[in-house]
């Protein structure tokens, strides 16, 4: 998603909205910078 966003000039949020079936609220939660950088937050399984 990040590579496509960079190549297309779109935001990560725009590409994620187009390519996934996630609700806008779920995207907001997943792409919240403070949730990604604060220690002690609950983490889900790693992708890859």
Coordinates of C-alpha atoms in Angstrom, one line a residue:
X1 CA 0.0 0.0 0.0
X2 CA 2.8 2.4 0.9
X3 CA 4.6 1.8 -2.5
X4 CA 1.4 2.3 -4.4
X5 CA 0.6 5.5 -2.5
X6 CA 4.1 6.9 -3.3
X7 CA 3.9 5.9 -7.0
X8 CA 0.4 7.3 -7.4
X9 CA 0.7 10.5 -5.3
X10 CA -2.2 9.3 -3.1
X11 CA -2.2 9.1 0.6
X12 CA -1.8 5.7 2.4
X13 CA -5.3 6.2 3.7
X14 CA -6.7 6.7 0.2
X15 CA -5.1 3.6 -1.2
X16 CA -6.0 1.5 1.9
X17 CA -9.6 2.7 1.5
X18 CA -9.6 1.7 -2.1
X19 CA -7.9 -1.7 -1.7
X20 CA -9.5 -3.0 1.6
X21 CA -13.0 -3.4 3.0
X22 CA -12.1 -1.8 6.3
X23 CA -14.5 0.8 7.7
X24 CA -13.2 4.3 7.9
X25 CA -13.2 4.1 11.7
X26 CA -11.0 1.0 11.6
X27 CA -8.6 2.7 9.2
X28 CA -8.5 5.7 11.5
X29 CA -7.6 3.3 14.4
X30 CA -5.0 1.4 12.4
X31 CA -3.3 4.5 10.9
X32 CA -3.3 6.6 14.2
X33 CA 0.3 7.7 14.6
X34 CA 0.1 8.0 18.4
X35 CA -1.1 4.4 18.6
X36 CA 1.8 3.2 16.5
X37 CA 4.5 5.1 18.5
X38 CA 3.3 4.9 22.2
X39 CA 4.8 2.2 24.3
X40 CA 2.6 -0.3 26.1
X41 CA -0.2 -0.6 23.5
X42 CA -1.8 -3.9 22.7
X43 CA -0.3 -5.3 19.6
X44 CA -1.9 -7.7 17.1
X45 CA -0.1 -10.4 15.1
X46 CA 2.6 -9.3 12.8
X47 CA 2.1 -9.5 9.1
X48 CA 4.6 -10.5 6.5

